Structures are given as structure tokens and as C-alpha cells.
């Protein structure tokens, strides 16, 4: 069960946004990721709890940020309920899309589990619901993902397989690179892995 800490920053001007302390693990039906986010000053900022099934579809999502909350799941596409900080109003949404995306590295892992890409294959287009900062406002985005390469790197605990993805935002044409090893994002725009603990072998 990997656990660790990501540092988050603005992908354009690199302004620090805080940290995300996470742990994730395979579950009975798929994979689960749980995290707590903090401000640059160390104060609590929010949380993420995402569970996906064996095909990478979100079977349960709860995200909290700036006292806003979104709960969602894969129902007739994806369906969600967004609640305001006072808890008095809630708005529902539904989009014909297979998953969510957002600031958390969890969404990058979940997208790769949805797509199941192979190295060198043509880019695959996917529509996602982005929960945008700072108030988790939902926005539909279209992306194209391609698995550019897969490489093994020797480590003290055995070979580390790193996948390099090219992700294109189809509305702007902006292209960026994401490096993922197993359940962990090594680097992506706005995300840096700062610390990682892995289970000790018996």
C-alpha cells in the first residue's frame, strides 16, 4: 500500500499550493485512493476519497475543498452532487463521460486505469468532468492520451517500470507530459512526488 506526499503548485507560474498526503491500495473490486491536502502554511485544505472498479470507473468519489463538497459516481455516465459551504444548497449534475479529473494525482492514475493504453498506440480521446479549484466547479473537458514509452529502471527493491504519457487538452491544444509508476505519479504539471513509503516485504 503506497503512501507518501506530493507537493502541489500552479503549473503556469509555480506558485506553491500546498501538499497532498496520500495512501492508495488495490481493493476488492478495483483501487482506492485517500488523501488529505494542506495549504502552504500547513493548514487543512481538503480531502479526496476515490474508489474505482476493475475497469477504472469511479464507483465512489468524495472531494472536499474550501468547505465545498462533491460526491459522485459512474451512473449514466458520471453523476455528482455539489454542496455549498453552508450545506443548505446542493446542485446535481450528469455528463456522458466515463470519469472525473482535477488537481489531485488520484485522477491521473484513475484515467490511466480507464484507458489501459499500450506503448506506441495512437492517442485516445476521452471526455472527463474536471472539478476545478478553488470551489470544485464542474467543467467538461476533452483530452487525448498517448502512452509514449515504458521503461524499466533498476532500484534496490527491483525494477521500477515508468510509463510516460502525453496528454493533450483538445480545447487549447496544450500538451504536457505525465510520468507514472504503478499507483504513483512521479511528475506531472503542478505535481511533484516528495516522499514515498512502500510496504516492507516480510
XYZ file of N, CA and C in Angstrom:
606
model
N 0.843 -1.190 0.000
C 0.000 0.000 0.000
C 0.879 1.241 0.000
N 1.163 1.820 -1.169
C 1.984 3.027 -1.201
C 1.341 4.160 -0.414
N 2.166 4.914 0.270
C 1.723 6.140 0.927
C 2.845 7.149 0.813
N 2.486 8.419 0.809
C 3.534 9.420 0.665
C 2.974 10.824 0.614
N 3.738 11.706 -0.034
C 3.386 13.131 -0.046
C 3.753 13.738 -1.393
N 2.795 14.446 -1.963
C 3.032 15.237 -3.163
C 3.095 16.714 -2.791
N 3.914 17.473 -3.496
C 3.819 18.933 -3.422
C 3.037 19.412 -4.639
N 2.143 20.370 -4.399
C 1.290 20.896 -5.457
C 1.636 22.358 -5.705
N 1.679 22.747 -6.972
C 1.960 24.135 -7.310
C 1.206 24.510 -8.589
N 1.091 25.802 -8.822
C 0.444 26.272 -10.041
C 1.295 25.839 -11.230
N 0.710 25.132 -12.205
C 1.527 24.628 -13.310
C 2.074 25.716 -14.228
N 1.556 26.936 -14.117
C 1.997 28.012 -15.005
C 3.053 28.910 -14.359
N 2.786 29.373 -13.132
C 3.761 30.277 -12.508
C 4.471 29.640 -11.312
N 4.155 28.353 -11.029
C 4.823 27.564 -9.978
C 4.583 28.096 -8.561
N 3.529 28.868 -8.367
C 3.171 29.301 -7.020
C 2.801 28.085 -6.177
N 3.406 27.918 -4.981
C 3.071 26.754 -4.143
C 1.600 26.762 -3.729
N 0.950 25.604 -3.850
C -0.451 25.471 -3.458
C -0.630 24.610 -2.219
N 0.433 23.922 -1.789
C 0.347 23.088 -0.600
C 0.843 21.686 -0.858
N 0.355 20.747 -0.062
C 0.785 19.357 -0.158
C -0.419 18.430 -0.107
N -0.241 17.226 -0.644
C -1.266 16.191 -0.582
C -0.642 14.937 0.016
N -1.146 14.526 1.177
C -0.663 13.333 1.874
C -1.625 12.188 1.539
N -1.101 11.118 0.956
C -1.986 10.111 0.373
C -1.598 8.698 0.779
N -2.554 7.795 0.631
C -2.262 6.363 0.566
C -3.269 5.733 -0.377
N -2.856 4.656 -1.026
C -3.705 4.002 -2.012
C -3.400 2.513 -2.004
N -4.353 1.731 -2.495
C -4.194 0.280 -2.456
C -5.232 -0.377 -3.342
N -4.946 -1.588 -3.840
C -5.978 -2.359 -4.533
C -7.094 -2.702 -3.561
N -8.315 -2.724 -4.066
C -9.457 -3.091 -3.239
C -10.121 -4.335 -3.777
N -11.214 -4.773 -3.135
C -11.911 -5.987 -3.561
C -12.402 -5.899 -5.004
N -12.769 -4.679 -5.432
C -13.319 -4.546 -6.776
C -12.475 -3.686 -7.697
N -11.377 -3.111 -7.192
C -10.573 -2.244 -8.035
C -9.439 -1.584 -7.288
N -9.543 -0.251 -7.072
C -8.445 0.518 -6.491
C -9.028 1.703 -5.737
N -8.383 2.072 -4.615
C -8.866 3.188 -3.801
C -7.699 4.104 -3.443
N -7.995 5.407 -3.451
C -7.021 6.446 -3.127
C -7.659 7.388 -2.114
N -6.939 7.655 -1.016
C -7.430 8.552 0.033
C -6.331 9.555 0.344
N -6.693 10.832 0.477
C -5.671 11.836 0.766
C -6.256 12.999 1.551
N -5.341 13.735 2.178
C -5.647 14.998 2.848
C -4.737 16.060 2.240
N -5.302 17.227 1.930
C -4.499 18.303 1.365
C -4.341 19.424 2.385
N -3.191 20.086 2.313
C -2.886 21.193 3.222
C -2.455 22.412 2.417
N -2.570 23.574 3.042
C -2.112 24.824 2.439
C -0.594 24.909 2.570
N 0.045 25.874 1.868
C 1.492 26.053 2.056
C 1.887 26.292 3.506
N 0.961 26.831 4.307
C 1.244 27.056 5.717
C 0.991 25.852 6.603
N 0.484 24.770 6.016
C 0.254 23.547 6.778
C -1.156 23.364 7.295
N -2.065 24.304 7.012
C -3.449 24.173 7.461
C -4.215 23.202 6.561
N -5.229 22.572 7.149
C -6.045 21.648 6.373
C -6.779 22.404 5.271
N -6.754 21.836 4.054
C -7.406 22.488 2.921
C -8.531 21.657 2.328
N -8.380 20.327 2.357
C -9.417 19.489 1.764
C -9.042 18.023 1.809
N -9.797 17.207 1.064
C -9.562 15.772 1.060
C -10.092 15.159 -0.230
N -9.584 13.957 -0.524
C -10.023 13.193 -1.693
C -10.205 11.747 -1.265
N -11.315 11.152 -1.657
C -11.555 9.720 -1.445
C -12.146 9.187 -2.744
N -11.345 8.433 -3.486
C -11.757 7.936 -4.794
C -11.597 6.426 -4.844
N -12.654 5.738 -5.236
C -12.602 4.289 -5.442
C -13.058 4.000 -6.865
N -12.279 3.182 -7.583
C -12.642 2.804 -8.948
C -12.770 1.287 -9.019
N -13.556 0.819 -10.003
C -13.726 -0.618 -10.147
C -12.620 -1.204 -11.017
N -12.738 -2.471 -11.356
C -11.682 -3.154 -12.095
C -11.467 -2.561 -13.483
N -12.454 -1.848 -14.016
C -12.333 -1.219 -15.331
C -11.928 0.249 -15.241
N -11.675 0.733 -14.018
C -11.262 2.110 -13.834
C -12.398 3.105 -13.684
N -13.658 2.628 -13.631
C -14.794 3.536 -13.495
C -14.962 3.970 -12.043
N -15.271 5.239 -11.797
C -15.423 5.716 -10.413
C -16.698 5.179 -9.785
N -16.554 4.304 -8.801
C -17.737 3.781 -8.111
C -18.081 4.625 -6.887
N -17.120 5.428 -6.412
C -17.396 6.367 -5.316
C -16.343 7.468 -5.323
N -16.789 8.707 -5.284
C -15.885 9.848 -5.211
C -16.424 10.835 -4.193
N -15.554 11.282 -3.296
C -15.875 12.389 -2.402
C -14.669 13.310 -2.342
N -14.885 14.554 -2.742
C -13.828 15.560 -2.733
C -14.305 16.747 -1.914
N -13.423 17.252 -1.052
C -13.720 18.435 -0.241
C -12.625 19.473 -0.477
N -13.042 20.739 -0.646
C -12.085 21.835 -0.815
C -12.780 23.147 -0.496
N -12.135 23.982 0.299
C -12.680 25.300 0.661
C -14.114 25.195 1.156
N -14.392 24.131 1.932
C -15.702 23.859 2.522
C -16.752 23.435 1.498
N -16.386 23.340 0.223
C -17.274 22.781 -0.784
C -17.077 21.272 -0.832
N -18.113 20.545 -1.246
C -18.023 19.089 -1.321
C -18.684 18.592 -2.605
N -18.036 17.616 -3.234
C -18.620 16.932 -4.388
C -18.608 15.434 -4.107
N -19.772 14.814 -4.291
C -19.879 13.356 -4.240
C -20.355 12.885 -5.598
N -19.706 11.849 -6.126
C -20.067 11.396 -7.456
C -19.785 9.926 -7.665
N -20.242 9.426 -8.819
C -20.039 8.022 -9.186
C -20.400 7.863 -10.656
N -20.036 6.701 -11.200
C -20.359 6.383 -12.589
C -21.788 5.850 -12.654
N -22.735 6.753 -12.937
C -24.148 6.400 -13.092
C -24.663 7.137 -14.326
N -25.032 6.388 -15.379
C -25.463 7.003 -16.636
C -24.439 8.012 -17.124
N -23.189 7.582 -17.285
C -22.060 8.476 -17.482
C -21.455 8.726 -16.114
N -21.292 9.978 -15.735
C -20.940 10.291 -14.344
C -21.972 11.266 -13.786
N -22.335 11.033 -12.544
C -23.326 11.851 -11.852
C -22.719 12.347 -10.552
N -23.043 13.568 -10.169
C -22.471 14.119 -8.944
C -23.449 15.078 -8.273
N -23.179 15.320 -6.987
C -23.900 16.327 -6.202
C -22.862 17.248 -5.579
N -23.018 18.542 -5.789
C -22.084 19.547 -5.261
C -22.808 20.365 -4.203
N -22.200 20.435 -3.010
C -22.819 21.103 -1.865
C -22.001 22.328 -1.484
N -22.699 23.439 -1.161
C -22.005 24.680 -0.811
C -21.496 24.638 0.624
N -20.653 25.611 1.022
C -20.060 25.581 2.362
C -21.070 25.593 3.495
N -22.248 26.191 3.288
C -23.230 26.228 4.370
C -23.994 24.913 4.496
N -23.935 24.089 3.451
C -24.647 22.821 3.479
C -26.139 22.954 3.243
N -26.575 24.150 2.837
C -28.019 24.378 2.663
C -28.473 24.176 1.219
N -27.548 24.243 0.277
C -27.904 24.099 -1.118
C -27.049 23.016 -1.774
N -27.663 22.248 -2.649
C -26.946 21.214 -3.379
C -27.409 21.212 -4.827
N -26.463 21.081 -5.736
C -26.800 21.025 -7.157
C -26.327 19.692 -7.715
N -27.152 19.113 -8.576
C -26.829 17.837 -9.188
C -26.364 18.049 -10.617
N -25.521 17.128 -11.086
C -25.047 17.201 -12.457
C -24.858 15.816 -13.031
N -24.921 15.726 -14.350
C -24.703 14.460 -15.039
C -24.139 14.760 -16.419
N -23.088 14.020 -16.796
C -22.473 14.187 -18.108
C -22.161 12.808 -18.672
N -22.318 12.662 -19.969
C -21.969 11.400 -20.631
C -20.458 11.309 -20.759
N -19.798 10.964 -19.659
C -18.345 10.843 -19.600
C -18.005 9.664 -18.691
N -16.840 9.056 -18.869
C -16.504 7.883 -18.067
C -15.831 8.171 -16.735
N -15.418 9.433 -16.483
C -14.705 9.681 -15.237
C -14.555 11.154 -14.926
N -13.832 11.400 -13.813
C -13.577 12.754 -13.326
C -12.097 13.073 -13.457
N -11.777 14.357 -13.369
C -10.394 14.779 -13.249
C -10.340 16.001 -12.345
N -9.129 16.424 -11.988
C -8.967 17.543 -11.072
C -7.521 17.706 -10.679
N -7.287 18.455 -9.602
C -5.925 18.760 -9.173
C -5.207 17.542 -8.614
N -5.919 16.657 -7.945
C -5.289 15.532 -7.260
C -4.636 14.557 -8.237
N -3.448 14.041 -7.887
C -2.819 12.988 -8.695
C -3.691 11.742 -8.839
N -4.635 11.550 -7.918
C -5.520 10.384 -7.994
C -6.218 10.295 -9.337
N -6.600 11.440 -9.899
C -7.361 11.429 -11.142
C -6.506 10.986 -12.329
N -5.214 11.273 -12.292
C -4.328 10.823 -13.363
C -4.219 9.299 -13.362
N -4.056 8.718 -12.169
C -3.991 7.256 -12.063
C -5.301 6.641 -12.530
N -6.420 7.217 -12.092
C -7.724 6.683 -12.470
C -7.929 6.732 -13.982
N -7.472 7.803 -14.623
C -7.634 7.912 -16.079
C -6.828 6.844 -16.803
N -5.609 6.577 -16.345
C -4.820 5.523 -16.998
C -5.482 4.162 -16.815
N -6.141 3.949 -15.691
C -6.847 2.678 -15.475
C -8.075 2.571 -16.385
N -8.700 3.695 -16.683
C -9.808 3.704 -17.624
C -9.344 3.375 -19.041
N -8.243 3.989 -19.447
C -7.828 3.918 -20.840
C -7.065 2.636 -21.183
N -6.251 2.137 -20.247
C -5.478 0.906 -20.476
C -4.703 0.980 -21.792
N -3.883 1.993 -21.923
C -3.155 2.234 -23.160
C -1.963 1.306 -23.310
N -1.534 1.112 -24.542
C -0.328 0.339 -24.837
C 0.692 1.259 -25.489
N 1.991 1.023 -25.223
C 3.028 1.913 -25.767
C 2.979 1.965 -27.293
N 3.068 3.178 -27.811
C 3.130 3.366 -29.244
C 1.797 3.390 -29.959
N 0.704 3.085 -29.281
C -0.615 3.105 -29.917
C -1.055 4.554 -30.155
N -1.949 4.776 -31.119
C -2.441 6.141 -31.355
C -3.093 6.718 -30.104
N -3.104 8.029 -30.023
C -3.719 8.713 -28.881
C -5.213 8.391 -28.814
N -5.699 8.292 -27.578
C -7.108 8.002 -27.324
C -7.780 9.229 -26.738
N -8.933 9.572 -27.290
C -9.671 10.731 -26.808
C -10.579 10.314 -25.654
N -10.679 11.184 -24.639
C -11.549 10.900 -23.501
C -12.177 12.202 -23.007
N -13.439 12.105 -22.625
C -14.158 13.247 -22.039
C -14.256 13.026 -20.539
N -13.912 14.046 -19.759
C -13.901 13.951 -18.310
C -14.593 15.172 -17.703
N -15.072 15.016 -16.471
C -15.615 16.148 -15.718
C -14.527 16.635 -14.772
N -14.038 17.847 -15.021
C -12.985 18.434 -14.197
C -13.611 19.194 -13.035
N -13.129 18.912 -11.815
C -13.550 19.638 -10.619
C -12.492 20.700 -10.353
N -12.780 21.933 -10.743
C -11.759 22.974 -10.788
C -11.666 23.731 -9.468
N -10.439 24.099 -9.123
C -10.167 24.880 -7.914
C -10.667 26.313 -8.094
N -10.984 27.005 -6.986
C -10.863 26.535 -5.601
C -12.154 25.985 -5.013
N -13.254 25.973 -5.814
C -14.557 25.622 -5.234
C -15.174 24.391 -5.891
N -14.345 23.576 -6.553
C -14.791 22.312 -7.150
C -15.890 22.526 -8.190
N -15.781 23.603 -8.957
C -16.759 23.856 -10.011
C -16.584 22.826 -11.126
N -17.651 22.118 -11.518
C -17.527 21.079 -12.548
C -17.474 21.684 -13.952
N -16.571 21.143 -14.768
C -16.412 21.616 -16.149
C -16.052 20.413 -17.014
N -16.718 20.247 -18.135
C -16.443 19.130 -19.023
C -15.242 19.454 -19.901
N -14.263 18.535 -19.940
C -13.059 18.742 -20.743
C -12.836 17.522 -21.629
N -12.212 17.760 -22.774
C -11.834 16.688 -23.692
C -10.314 16.635 -23.777
N -9.763 15.448 -23.614
C -8.318 15.248 -23.656
C -7.980 14.107 -24.601
N -6.727 14.088 -25.064
C -6.197 12.955 -25.818
C -4.982 12.429 -25.078
N -4.973 11.132 -24.782
C -3.893 10.495 -24.051
C -3.157 9.504 -24.950
N -1.821 9.514 -24.859
C -0.996 8.538 -25.567
C 0.104 8.058 -24.635
N 0.353 6.759 -24.617
C 1.448 6.187 -23.839
C 2.687 6.181 -24.733
N 3.562 7.152 -24.501
C 4.707 7.338 -25.393
C 5.781 6.283 -25.197
N 6.023 5.890 -23.930
C 7.093 4.915 -23.690
C 6.875 4.235 -22.349
N 7.496 3.074 -22.210
C 7.507 2.322 -20.953
C 8.930 1.832 -20.740
N 9.526 2.214 -19.607
C 10.934 1.893 -19.368
C 11.126 1.317 -17.979
N 12.066 0.393 -17.854
C 12.429 -0.185 -16.562
C 13.676 0.500 -16.027
N 13.634 0.836 -14.731
C 14.777 1.453 -14.065
C 15.161 0.591 -12.870
N 16.430 0.190 -12.762
C 16.831 -0.659 -11.629
C 16.788 0.108 -10.317
N 16.283 -0.533 -9.258
C 16.289 0.030 -7.910
C 16.724 -1.050 -6.933
N 16.925 -0.671 -5.670
C 17.351 -1.633 -4.653
C 16.296 -2.704 -4.401
N 15.035 -2.398 -4.665
C 13.960 -3.348 -4.398
C 13.438 -4.015 -5.676
N 14.179 -3.863 -6.773
C 13.768 -4.481 -8.029
C 13.507 -3.440 -9.099
N 13.183 -3.877 -10.309
C 12.975 -2.927 -11.405
C 11.737 -2.066 -11.197
N 11.867 -0.785 -11.539
C 10.756 0.162 -11.464
C 10.313 0.471 -12.891
N 9.048 0.175 -13.201
C 8.508 0.420 -14.535
C 7.835 1.793 -14.554
N 8.338 2.665 -15.430
C 7.828 4.035 -15.517
C 7.181 4.236 -16.884
N 5.922 4.684 -16.868
C 5.193 5.000 -18.095
C 5.211 6.504 -18.327
N 5.487 6.895 -19.567
C 5.472 8.307 -19.945
C 4.274 8.561 -20.857
N 3.354 9.394 -20.382
C 2.149 9.713 -21.134
C 2.246 11.126 -21.702
N 1.682 11.297 -22.890
C 1.493 12.623 -23.452
C 0.003 12.938 -23.408
N -0.331 14.048 -22.758
C -1.726 14.435 -22.581
C -1.950 15.764 -23.292
N -2.965 15.790 -24.162
C -3.276 16.995 -24.928
C -4.665 17.497 -24.549
N -4.739 18.772 -24.172
C -6.038 19.416 -23.934
C -6.605 19.809 -25.289
N -7.720 19.189 -25.684
C -8.218 19.376 -27.040
C -8.869 20.734 -27.254
N -9.224 21.447 -26.179
C -9.810 22.777 -26.364
C -8.749 23.837 -26.633
N -7.546 23.643 -26.084
C -6.487 24.647 -26.245
C -5.297 24.144 -27.059
N -5.170 22.823 -27.213
C -4.009 22.261 -27.888
C -2.785 22.147 -26.997
N -2.911 22.535 -25.728
C -1.778 22.466 -24.799
C -1.402 21.004 -24.550
N -0.103 20.715 -24.608
C 0.409 19.354 -24.445
C 1.311 19.309 -23.221
N 1.151 18.276 -22.398
C 2.068 18.098 -21.281
C 2.365 16.617 -21.071
N 3.374 16.375 -20.258
C 3.868 15.022 -20.031
C 3.610 14.595 -18.598
N 3.210 13.336 -18.428
C 2.939 12.756 -17.116
C 3.751 11.471 -16.988
N 4.480 11.329 -15.876
C 5.241 10.105 -15.609
C 4.592 9.370 -14.438
N 4.272 8.095 -14.646
C 3.578 7.293 -13.640
C 4.289 5.961 -13.472
N 4.454 5.541 -12.225
C 5.000 4.219 -11.901
C 3.994 3.510 -11.015
N 3.294 2.538 -11.577
C 2.306 1.808 -10.787
C 1.176 2.707 -10.327
N 1.026 2.848 -9.000
C -0.036 3.656 -8.409
C 0.425 5.059 -8.043
N 1.587 5.465 -8.528
C 2.185 6.722 -8.076
C 2.537 7.611 -9.269
N 2.156 8.884 -9.172
C 2.553 9.877 -10.160
C 3.931 10.401 -9.774
N 4.914 10.194 -10.642
C 6.263 10.682 -10.356
C 6.382 12.168 -10.655
N 5.761 12.593 -11.738
C 5.768 14.022 -12.071
C 4.664 14.309 -13.082
N 4.111 15.501 -12.984
C 3.072 15.990 -13.880
C 2.976 17.491 -13.659
N 2.358 18.229 -14.580
C 2.230 19.667 -14.361
C 1.534 19.975 -13.039
N 2.211 20.739 -12.194
C 1.658 21.116 -10.902
C 1.826 20.081 -9.812
N 2.492 18.958 -10.116
C 2.613 17.858 -9.144
C 4.049 17.363 -9.096
N 4.575 17.212 -7.895
C 5.892 16.592 -7.703
C 5.805 15.611 -6.536
N 6.307 14.406 -6.727
C 6.355 13.428 -5.639
C 7.512 13.782 -4.711
N 7.201 14.073 -3.438
C 8.223 14.491 -2.481
C 8.695 13.344 -1.591
N 7.791 12.422 -1.266
C 8.147 11.344 -0.343
C 7.263 10.149 -0.630
N 7.853 8.951 -0.562
C 7.084 7.737 -0.834
C 7.536 6.631 0.103
N 6.550 5.999 0.729
C 6.802 4.795 1.531
C 6.130 3.627 0.840
N 6.807 2.507 0.777
C 6.219 1.293 0.220
C 6.209 0.211 1.268
N 5.287 -0.728 1.189
C 5.213 -1.781 2.202
C 6.501 -2.597 2.261
N 6.898 -2.919 3.467
C 8.076 -3.760 3.646
C 7.744 -5.214 3.355
N 8.651 -5.871 2.684
C 8.434 -7.279 2.407
C 8.724 -8.122 3.645
N 7.913 -9.150 3.884
C 8.140 -9.977 5.077
C 9.442 -10.742 4.970
